PDB file of C-alpha atoms and ligand atoms in Angstrom:
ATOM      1  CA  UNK A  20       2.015 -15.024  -8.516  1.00 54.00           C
ATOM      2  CA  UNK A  21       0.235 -16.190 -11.964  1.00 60.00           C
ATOM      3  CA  UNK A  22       0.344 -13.138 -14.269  1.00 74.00           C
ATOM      4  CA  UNK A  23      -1.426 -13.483 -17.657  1.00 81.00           C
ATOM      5  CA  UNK A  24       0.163 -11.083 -20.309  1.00 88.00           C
ATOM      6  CA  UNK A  25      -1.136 -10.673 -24.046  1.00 88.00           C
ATOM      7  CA  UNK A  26       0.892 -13.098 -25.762  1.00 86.00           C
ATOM      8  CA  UNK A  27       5.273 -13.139 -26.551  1.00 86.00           C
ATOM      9  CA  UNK A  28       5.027 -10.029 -23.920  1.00 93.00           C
ATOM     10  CA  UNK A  29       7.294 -10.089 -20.794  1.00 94.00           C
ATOM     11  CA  UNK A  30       7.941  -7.275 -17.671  1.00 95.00           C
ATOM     12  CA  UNK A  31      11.275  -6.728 -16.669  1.00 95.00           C
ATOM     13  CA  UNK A  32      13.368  -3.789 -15.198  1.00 93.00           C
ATOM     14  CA  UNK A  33      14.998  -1.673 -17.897  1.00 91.00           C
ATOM     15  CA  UNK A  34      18.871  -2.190 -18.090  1.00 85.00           C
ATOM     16  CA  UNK A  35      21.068   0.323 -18.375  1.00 81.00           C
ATOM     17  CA  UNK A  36      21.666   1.652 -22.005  1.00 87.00           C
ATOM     18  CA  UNK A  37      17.913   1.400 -22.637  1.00 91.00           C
ATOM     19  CA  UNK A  38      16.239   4.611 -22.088  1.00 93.00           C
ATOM     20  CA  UNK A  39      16.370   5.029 -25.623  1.00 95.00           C
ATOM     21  CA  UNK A  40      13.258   2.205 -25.610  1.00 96.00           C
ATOM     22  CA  UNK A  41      12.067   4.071 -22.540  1.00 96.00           C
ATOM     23  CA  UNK A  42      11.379   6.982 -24.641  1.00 97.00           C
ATOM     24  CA  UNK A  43      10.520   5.509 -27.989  1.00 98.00           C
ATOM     25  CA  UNK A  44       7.409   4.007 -25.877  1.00 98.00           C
ATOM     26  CA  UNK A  45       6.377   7.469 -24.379  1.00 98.00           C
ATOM     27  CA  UNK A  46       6.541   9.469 -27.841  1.00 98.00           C
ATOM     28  CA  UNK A  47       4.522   6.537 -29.331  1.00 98.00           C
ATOM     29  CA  UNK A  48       1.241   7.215 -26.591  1.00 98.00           C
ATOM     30  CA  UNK A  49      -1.425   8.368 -28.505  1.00 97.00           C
ATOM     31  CA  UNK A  50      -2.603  12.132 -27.533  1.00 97.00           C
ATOM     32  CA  UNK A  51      -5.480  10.560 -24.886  1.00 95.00           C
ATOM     33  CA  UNK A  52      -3.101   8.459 -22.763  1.00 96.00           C
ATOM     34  CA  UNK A  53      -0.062  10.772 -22.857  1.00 96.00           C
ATOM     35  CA  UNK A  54      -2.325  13.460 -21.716  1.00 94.00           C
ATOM     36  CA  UNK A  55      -3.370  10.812 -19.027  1.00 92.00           C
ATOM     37  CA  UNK A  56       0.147  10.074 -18.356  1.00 93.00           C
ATOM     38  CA  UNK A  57       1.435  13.415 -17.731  1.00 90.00           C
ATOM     39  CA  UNK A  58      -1.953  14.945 -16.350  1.00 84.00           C
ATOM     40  CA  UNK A  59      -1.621  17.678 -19.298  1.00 86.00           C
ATOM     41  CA  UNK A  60      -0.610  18.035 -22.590  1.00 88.00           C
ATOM     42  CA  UNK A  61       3.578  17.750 -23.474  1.00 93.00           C
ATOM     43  CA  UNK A  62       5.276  18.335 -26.258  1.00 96.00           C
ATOM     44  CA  UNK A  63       7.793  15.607 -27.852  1.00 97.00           C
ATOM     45  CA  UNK A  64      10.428  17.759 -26.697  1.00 96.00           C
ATOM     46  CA  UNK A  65       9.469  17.781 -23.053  1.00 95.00           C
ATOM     47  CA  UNK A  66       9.270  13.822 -23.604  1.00 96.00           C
ATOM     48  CA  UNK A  67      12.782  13.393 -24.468  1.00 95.00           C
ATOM     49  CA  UNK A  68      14.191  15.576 -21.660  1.00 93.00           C
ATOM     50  CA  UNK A  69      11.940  13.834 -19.145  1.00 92.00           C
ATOM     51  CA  UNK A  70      13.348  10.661 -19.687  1.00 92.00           C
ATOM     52  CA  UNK A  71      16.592  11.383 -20.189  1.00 87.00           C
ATOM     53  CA  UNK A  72      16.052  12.559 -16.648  1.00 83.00           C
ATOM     54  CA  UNK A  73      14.971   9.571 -15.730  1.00 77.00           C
ATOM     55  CA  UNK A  74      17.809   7.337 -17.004  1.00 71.00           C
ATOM     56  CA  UNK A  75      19.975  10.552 -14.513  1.00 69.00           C
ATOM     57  CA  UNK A  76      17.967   9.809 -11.210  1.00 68.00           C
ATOM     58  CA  UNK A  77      17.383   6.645  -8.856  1.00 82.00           C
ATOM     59  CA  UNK A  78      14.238   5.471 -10.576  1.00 89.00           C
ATOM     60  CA  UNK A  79      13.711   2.138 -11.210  1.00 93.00           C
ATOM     61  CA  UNK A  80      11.701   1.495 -14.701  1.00 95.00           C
ATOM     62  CA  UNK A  81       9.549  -1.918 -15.563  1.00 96.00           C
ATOM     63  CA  UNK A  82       8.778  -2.438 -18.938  1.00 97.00           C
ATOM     64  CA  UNK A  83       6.587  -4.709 -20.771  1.00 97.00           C
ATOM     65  CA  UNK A  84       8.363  -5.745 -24.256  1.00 96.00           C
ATOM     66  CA  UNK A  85       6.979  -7.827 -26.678  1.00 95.00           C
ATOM     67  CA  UNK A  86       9.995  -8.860 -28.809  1.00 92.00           C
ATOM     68  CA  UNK A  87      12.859  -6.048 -28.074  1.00 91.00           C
ATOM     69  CA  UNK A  88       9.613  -3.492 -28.234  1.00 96.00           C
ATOM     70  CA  UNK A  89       9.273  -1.491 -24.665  1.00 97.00           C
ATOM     71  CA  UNK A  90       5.183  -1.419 -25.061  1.00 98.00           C
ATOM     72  CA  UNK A  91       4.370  -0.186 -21.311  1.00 98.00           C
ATOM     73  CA  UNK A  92       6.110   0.904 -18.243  1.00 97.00           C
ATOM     74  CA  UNK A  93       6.250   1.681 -14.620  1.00 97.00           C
ATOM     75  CA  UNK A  94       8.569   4.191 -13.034  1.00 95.00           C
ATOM     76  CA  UNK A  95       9.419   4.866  -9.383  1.00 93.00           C
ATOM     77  CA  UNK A  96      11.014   7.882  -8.928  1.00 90.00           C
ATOM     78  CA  UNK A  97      12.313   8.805  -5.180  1.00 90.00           C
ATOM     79  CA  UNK A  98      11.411  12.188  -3.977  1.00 86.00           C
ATOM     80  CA  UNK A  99      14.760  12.832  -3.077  1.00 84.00           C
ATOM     81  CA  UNK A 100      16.720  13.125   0.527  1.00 82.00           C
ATOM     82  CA  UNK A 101      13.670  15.505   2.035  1.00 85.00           C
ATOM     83  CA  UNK A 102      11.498  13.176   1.720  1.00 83.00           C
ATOM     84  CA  UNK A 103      13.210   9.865   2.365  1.00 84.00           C
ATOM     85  CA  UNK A 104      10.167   7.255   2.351  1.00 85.00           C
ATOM     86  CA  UNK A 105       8.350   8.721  -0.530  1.00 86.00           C
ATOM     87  CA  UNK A 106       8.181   8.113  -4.408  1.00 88.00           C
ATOM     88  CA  UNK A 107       6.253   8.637  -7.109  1.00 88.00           C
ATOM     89  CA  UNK A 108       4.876   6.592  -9.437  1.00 90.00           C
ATOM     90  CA  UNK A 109       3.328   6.438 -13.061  1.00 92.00           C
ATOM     91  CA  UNK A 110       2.223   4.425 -15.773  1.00 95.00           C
ATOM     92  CA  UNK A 111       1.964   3.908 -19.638  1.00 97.00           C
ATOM     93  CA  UNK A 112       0.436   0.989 -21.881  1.00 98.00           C
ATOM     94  CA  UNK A 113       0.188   1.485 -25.536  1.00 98.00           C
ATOM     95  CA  UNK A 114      -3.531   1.569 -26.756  1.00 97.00           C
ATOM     96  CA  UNK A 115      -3.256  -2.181 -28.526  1.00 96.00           C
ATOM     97  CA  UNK A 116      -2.135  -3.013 -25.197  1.00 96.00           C
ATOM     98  CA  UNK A 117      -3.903  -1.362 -22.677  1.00 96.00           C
ATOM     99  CA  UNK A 118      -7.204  -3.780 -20.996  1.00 94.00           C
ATOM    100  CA  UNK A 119      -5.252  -6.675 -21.221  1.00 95.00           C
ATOM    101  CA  UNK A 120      -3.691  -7.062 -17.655  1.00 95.00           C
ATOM    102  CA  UNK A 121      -0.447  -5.471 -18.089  1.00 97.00           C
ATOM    103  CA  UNK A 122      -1.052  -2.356 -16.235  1.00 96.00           C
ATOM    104  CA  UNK A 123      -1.863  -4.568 -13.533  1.00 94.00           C
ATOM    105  CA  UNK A 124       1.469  -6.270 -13.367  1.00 95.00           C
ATOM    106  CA  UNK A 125       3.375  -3.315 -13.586  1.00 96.00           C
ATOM    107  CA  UNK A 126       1.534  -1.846 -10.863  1.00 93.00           C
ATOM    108  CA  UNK A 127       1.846  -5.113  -8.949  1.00 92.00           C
ATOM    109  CA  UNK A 128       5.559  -4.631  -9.315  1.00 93.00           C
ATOM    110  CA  UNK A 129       5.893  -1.773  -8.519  1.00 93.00           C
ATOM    111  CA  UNK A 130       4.670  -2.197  -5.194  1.00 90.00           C
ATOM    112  CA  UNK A 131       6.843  -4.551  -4.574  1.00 91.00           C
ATOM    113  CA  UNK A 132       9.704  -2.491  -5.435  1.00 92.00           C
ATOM    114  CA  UNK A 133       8.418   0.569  -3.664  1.00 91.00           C
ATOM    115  CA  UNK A 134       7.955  -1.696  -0.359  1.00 89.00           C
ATOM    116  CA  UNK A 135      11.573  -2.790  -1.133  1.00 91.00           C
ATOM    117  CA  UNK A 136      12.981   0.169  -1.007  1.00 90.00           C
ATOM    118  CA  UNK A 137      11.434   1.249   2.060  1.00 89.00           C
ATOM    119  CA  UNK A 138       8.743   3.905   0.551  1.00 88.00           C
ATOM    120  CA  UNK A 139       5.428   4.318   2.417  1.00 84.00           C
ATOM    121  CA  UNK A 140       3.599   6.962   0.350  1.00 84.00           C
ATOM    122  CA  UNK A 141       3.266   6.718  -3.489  1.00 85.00           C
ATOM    123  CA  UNK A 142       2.377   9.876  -5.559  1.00 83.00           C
ATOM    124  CA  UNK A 143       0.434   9.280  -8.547  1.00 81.00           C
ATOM    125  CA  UNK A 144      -0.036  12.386 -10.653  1.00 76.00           C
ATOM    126  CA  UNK A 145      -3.545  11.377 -11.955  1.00 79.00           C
ATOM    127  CA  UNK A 146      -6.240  13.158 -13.359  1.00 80.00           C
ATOM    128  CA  UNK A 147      -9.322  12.540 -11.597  1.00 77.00           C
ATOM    129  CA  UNK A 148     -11.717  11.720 -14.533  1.00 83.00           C
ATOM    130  CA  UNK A 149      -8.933   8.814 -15.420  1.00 86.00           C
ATOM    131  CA  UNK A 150     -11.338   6.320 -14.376  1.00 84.00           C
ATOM    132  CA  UNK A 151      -9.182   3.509 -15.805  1.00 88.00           C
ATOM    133  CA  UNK A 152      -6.232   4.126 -13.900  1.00 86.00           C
ATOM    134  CA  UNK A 153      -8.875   4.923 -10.549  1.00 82.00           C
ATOM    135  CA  UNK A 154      -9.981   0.653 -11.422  1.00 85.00           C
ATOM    136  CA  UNK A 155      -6.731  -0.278 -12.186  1.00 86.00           C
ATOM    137  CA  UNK A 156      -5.480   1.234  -8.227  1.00 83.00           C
ATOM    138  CA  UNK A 157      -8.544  -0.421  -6.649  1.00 81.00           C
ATOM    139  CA  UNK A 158      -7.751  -3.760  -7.531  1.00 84.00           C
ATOM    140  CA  UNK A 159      -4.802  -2.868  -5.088  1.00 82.00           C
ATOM    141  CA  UNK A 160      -6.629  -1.618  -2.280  1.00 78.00           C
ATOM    142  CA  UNK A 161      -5.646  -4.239   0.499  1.00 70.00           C
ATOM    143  CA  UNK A 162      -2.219  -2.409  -0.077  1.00 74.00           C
ATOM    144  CA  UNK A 163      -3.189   0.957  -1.499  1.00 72.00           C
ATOM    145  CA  UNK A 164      -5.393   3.932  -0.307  1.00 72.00           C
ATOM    146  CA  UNK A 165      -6.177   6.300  -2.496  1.00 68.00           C
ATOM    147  CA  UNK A 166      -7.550   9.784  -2.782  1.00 64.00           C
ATOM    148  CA  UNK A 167      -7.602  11.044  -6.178  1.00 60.00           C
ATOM    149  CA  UNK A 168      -8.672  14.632  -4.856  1.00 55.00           C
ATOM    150  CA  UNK A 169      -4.796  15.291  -4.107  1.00 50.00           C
ATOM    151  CA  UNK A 170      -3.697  11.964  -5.094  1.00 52.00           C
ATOM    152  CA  UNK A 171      -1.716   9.620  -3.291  1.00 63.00           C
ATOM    153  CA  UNK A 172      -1.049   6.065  -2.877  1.00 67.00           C
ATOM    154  CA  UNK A 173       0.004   5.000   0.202  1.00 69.00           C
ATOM    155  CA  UNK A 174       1.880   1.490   0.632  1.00 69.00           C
ATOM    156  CA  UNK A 175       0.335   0.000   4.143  1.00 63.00           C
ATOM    157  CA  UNK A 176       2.914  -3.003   4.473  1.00 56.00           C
ATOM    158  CA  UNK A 177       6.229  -0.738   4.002  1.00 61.00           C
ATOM    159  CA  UNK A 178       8.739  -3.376   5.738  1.00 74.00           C
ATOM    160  CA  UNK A 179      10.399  -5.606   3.268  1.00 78.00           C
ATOM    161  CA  UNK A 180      10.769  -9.237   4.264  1.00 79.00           C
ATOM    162  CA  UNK A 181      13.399 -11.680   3.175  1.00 79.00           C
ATOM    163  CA  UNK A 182      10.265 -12.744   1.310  1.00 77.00           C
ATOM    164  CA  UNK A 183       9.153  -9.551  -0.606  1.00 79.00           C
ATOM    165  CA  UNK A 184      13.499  -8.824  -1.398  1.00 82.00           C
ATOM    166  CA  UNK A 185      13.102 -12.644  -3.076  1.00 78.00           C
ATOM    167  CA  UNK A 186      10.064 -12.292  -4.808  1.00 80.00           C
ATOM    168  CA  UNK A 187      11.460  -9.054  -6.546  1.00 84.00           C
ATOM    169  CA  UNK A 188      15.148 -10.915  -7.229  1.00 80.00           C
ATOM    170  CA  UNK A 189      13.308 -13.928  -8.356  1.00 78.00           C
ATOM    171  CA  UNK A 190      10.914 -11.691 -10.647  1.00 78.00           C
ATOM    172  CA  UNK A 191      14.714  -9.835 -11.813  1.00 77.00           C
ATOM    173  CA  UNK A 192      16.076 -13.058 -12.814  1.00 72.00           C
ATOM    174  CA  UNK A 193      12.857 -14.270 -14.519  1.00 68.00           C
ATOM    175  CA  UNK A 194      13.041 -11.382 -16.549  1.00 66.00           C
ATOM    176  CA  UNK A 195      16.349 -11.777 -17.303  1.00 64.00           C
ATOM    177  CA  UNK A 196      16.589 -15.188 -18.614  1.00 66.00           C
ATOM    178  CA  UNK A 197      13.331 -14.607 -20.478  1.00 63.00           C
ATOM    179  CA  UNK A 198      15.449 -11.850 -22.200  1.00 62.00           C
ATOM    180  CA  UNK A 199      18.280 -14.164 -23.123  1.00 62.00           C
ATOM    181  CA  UNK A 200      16.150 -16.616 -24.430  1.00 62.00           C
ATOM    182  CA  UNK A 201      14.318 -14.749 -26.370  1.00 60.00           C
ATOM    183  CA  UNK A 202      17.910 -13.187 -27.884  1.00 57.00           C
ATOM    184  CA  UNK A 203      19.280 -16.374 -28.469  1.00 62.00           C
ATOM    185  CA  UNK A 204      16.409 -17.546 -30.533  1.00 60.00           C
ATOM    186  CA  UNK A 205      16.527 -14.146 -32.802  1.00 55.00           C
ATOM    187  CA  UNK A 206      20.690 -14.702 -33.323  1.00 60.00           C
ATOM    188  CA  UNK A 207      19.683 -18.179 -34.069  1.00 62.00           C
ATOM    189  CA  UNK A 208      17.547 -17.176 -36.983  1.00 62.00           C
ATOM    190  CA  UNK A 209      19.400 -14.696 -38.347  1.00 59.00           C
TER     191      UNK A 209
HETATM  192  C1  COA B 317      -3.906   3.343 -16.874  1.00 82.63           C
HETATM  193  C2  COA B 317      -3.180   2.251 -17.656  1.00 82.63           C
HETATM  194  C3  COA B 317      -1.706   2.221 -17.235  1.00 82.63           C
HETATM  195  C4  COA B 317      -3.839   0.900 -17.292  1.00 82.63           C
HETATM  196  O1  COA B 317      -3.178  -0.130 -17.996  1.00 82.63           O
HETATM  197  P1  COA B 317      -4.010  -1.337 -18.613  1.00 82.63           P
HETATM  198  O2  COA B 317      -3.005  -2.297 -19.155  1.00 82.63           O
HETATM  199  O3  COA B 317      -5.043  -0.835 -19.521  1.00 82.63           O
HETATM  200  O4  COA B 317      -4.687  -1.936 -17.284  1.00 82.63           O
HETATM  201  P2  COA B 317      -5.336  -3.377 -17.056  1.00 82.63           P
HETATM  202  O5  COA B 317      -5.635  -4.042 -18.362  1.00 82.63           O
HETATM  203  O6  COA B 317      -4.477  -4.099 -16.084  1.00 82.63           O
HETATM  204  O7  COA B 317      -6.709  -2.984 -16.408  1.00 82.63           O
HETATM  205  C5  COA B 317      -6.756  -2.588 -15.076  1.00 82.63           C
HETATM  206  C6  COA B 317      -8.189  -2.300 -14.681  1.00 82.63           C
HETATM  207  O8  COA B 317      -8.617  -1.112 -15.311  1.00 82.63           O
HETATM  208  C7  COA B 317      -9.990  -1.242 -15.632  1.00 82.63           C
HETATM  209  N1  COA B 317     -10.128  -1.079 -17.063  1.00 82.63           N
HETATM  210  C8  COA B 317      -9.513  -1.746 -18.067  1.00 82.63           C
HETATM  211  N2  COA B 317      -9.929  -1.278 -19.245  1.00 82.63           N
HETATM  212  C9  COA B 317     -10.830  -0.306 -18.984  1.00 82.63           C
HETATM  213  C10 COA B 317     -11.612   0.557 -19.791  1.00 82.63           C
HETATM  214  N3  COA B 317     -11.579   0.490 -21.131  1.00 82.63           N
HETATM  215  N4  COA B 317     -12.397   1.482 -19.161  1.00 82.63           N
HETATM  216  C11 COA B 317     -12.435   1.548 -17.812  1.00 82.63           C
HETATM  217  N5  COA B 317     -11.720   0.743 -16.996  1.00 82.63           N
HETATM  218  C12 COA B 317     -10.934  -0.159 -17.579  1.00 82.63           C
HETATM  219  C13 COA B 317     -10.449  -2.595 -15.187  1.00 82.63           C
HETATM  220  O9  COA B 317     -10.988  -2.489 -13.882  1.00 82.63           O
HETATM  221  C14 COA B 317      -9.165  -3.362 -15.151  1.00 82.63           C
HETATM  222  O10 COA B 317      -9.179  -4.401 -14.245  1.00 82.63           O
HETATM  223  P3  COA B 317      -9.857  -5.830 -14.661  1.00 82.63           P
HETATM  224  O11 COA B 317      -9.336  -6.153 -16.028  1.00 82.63           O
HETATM  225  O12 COA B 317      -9.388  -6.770 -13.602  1.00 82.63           O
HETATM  226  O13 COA B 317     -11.319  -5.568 -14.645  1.00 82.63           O
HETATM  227  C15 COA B 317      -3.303   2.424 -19.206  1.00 82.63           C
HETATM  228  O14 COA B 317      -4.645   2.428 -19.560  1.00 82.63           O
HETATM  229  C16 COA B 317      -2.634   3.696 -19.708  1.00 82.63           C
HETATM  230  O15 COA B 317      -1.464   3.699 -20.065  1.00 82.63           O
HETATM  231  N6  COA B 317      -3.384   4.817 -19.755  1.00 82.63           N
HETATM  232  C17 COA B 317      -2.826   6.074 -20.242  1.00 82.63           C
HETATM  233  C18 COA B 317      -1.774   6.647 -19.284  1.00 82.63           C
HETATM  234  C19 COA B 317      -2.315   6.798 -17.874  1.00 82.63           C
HETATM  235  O16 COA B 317      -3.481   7.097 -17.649  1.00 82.63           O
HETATM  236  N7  COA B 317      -1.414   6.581 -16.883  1.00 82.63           N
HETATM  237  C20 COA B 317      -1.780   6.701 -15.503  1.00 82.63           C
HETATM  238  C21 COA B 317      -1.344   8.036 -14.960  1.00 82.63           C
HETATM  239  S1  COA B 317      -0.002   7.770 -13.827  1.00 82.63           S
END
């Protein structure tokens, strides 16, 4: 899986302690794409407590940093016990970093991570004139159906495979020793 990211940026899953990054990221959308993002206009306020909510629940967060920067993310959210085998999903990219593949990838991952964990159907609270984030779900559409009337993704190949649980560890660890790398380097210079 060859993923081409706009240059020094990397995806990995947010580690605990970091939802501080998480929500730097989200209060730095500009109004068009947090409006996207939450289907509506927020305030700052509602930012912070959504997040922090997020940190609270089983949701599992990609970013994409470039340096120690969180610059985009994905987040799968369960729906909870009712409604064991569904999630929902969402997405942010920064404007200087939004057309350059990175939705994509997080979307790619998170697929992966919802098909992991079981989940067939994946909510997407999107506005239906967000024709970028309509594109960026077709490219998907061997594994995603969508009707933006309502909304819904729904993840056709649900069972994980010994495959599918190694490509996501082997993504995890990527991420990871990208991370350490790239801290080393920064202690080494200072
Ligand atoms: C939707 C969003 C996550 C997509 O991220 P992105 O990094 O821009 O996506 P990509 O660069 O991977 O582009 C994905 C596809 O979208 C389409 N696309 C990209 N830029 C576009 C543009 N300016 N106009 C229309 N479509 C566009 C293309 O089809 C592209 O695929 P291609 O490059 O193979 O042709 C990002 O634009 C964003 O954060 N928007 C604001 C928040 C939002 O709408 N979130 C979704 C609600 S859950």
């Amino acid at each position: 899986m060859q993923e081409v990211l706009p240059e020094g940026g990397v995806i990995r899953k947010l580690w605990i302690g970091e939802t501080p990054k998480y929500r730097d990221h989200v209060l730095r959308l500009d109004p068009d794409s947090r409006h996207s993002r939450f289907a509506g206009g927020v305030s700052d306020d509602f930012i912070r407590k959504y997040v922090d909510l997020a940190g609270g629940l089983d949701a599992v967060v990609y970013g994409f940093f470039v340096g120690e920067t969180m610059r985009g993310a994905a987040e799968l959210r369960p729906l909870g016990a009712h409604f064991p085998h569904q999630a929902e999903a969402a997405f942010s990219v920064e404007k200087p970093w939004q057309s350059h593949g990175v939705g994509s990838a997080l979307l790619r991952r998170t697929l992966l991570a919802a098909r992991n964990r079981g989940f067939q159907h994946l909510h997407m609270a999107c506005l239906s004139e967000n024709r970028r984030m309509q594109q960026l779900a077709r490219k998907f559409d061997a594994e995603l159906t969508f009707d933006f009337g309502s909304v819904i993704g729904e993840v056709e190949s649900s069972q994980p495979t010994p495959l599918s649980l190694m490509r996501e560890l082997m993504s995890d660890s990527h991420g990871f020793a990208t991370a350490m790398l790239d801290l080393q380097t920064r202690m080494l210079r200072a």
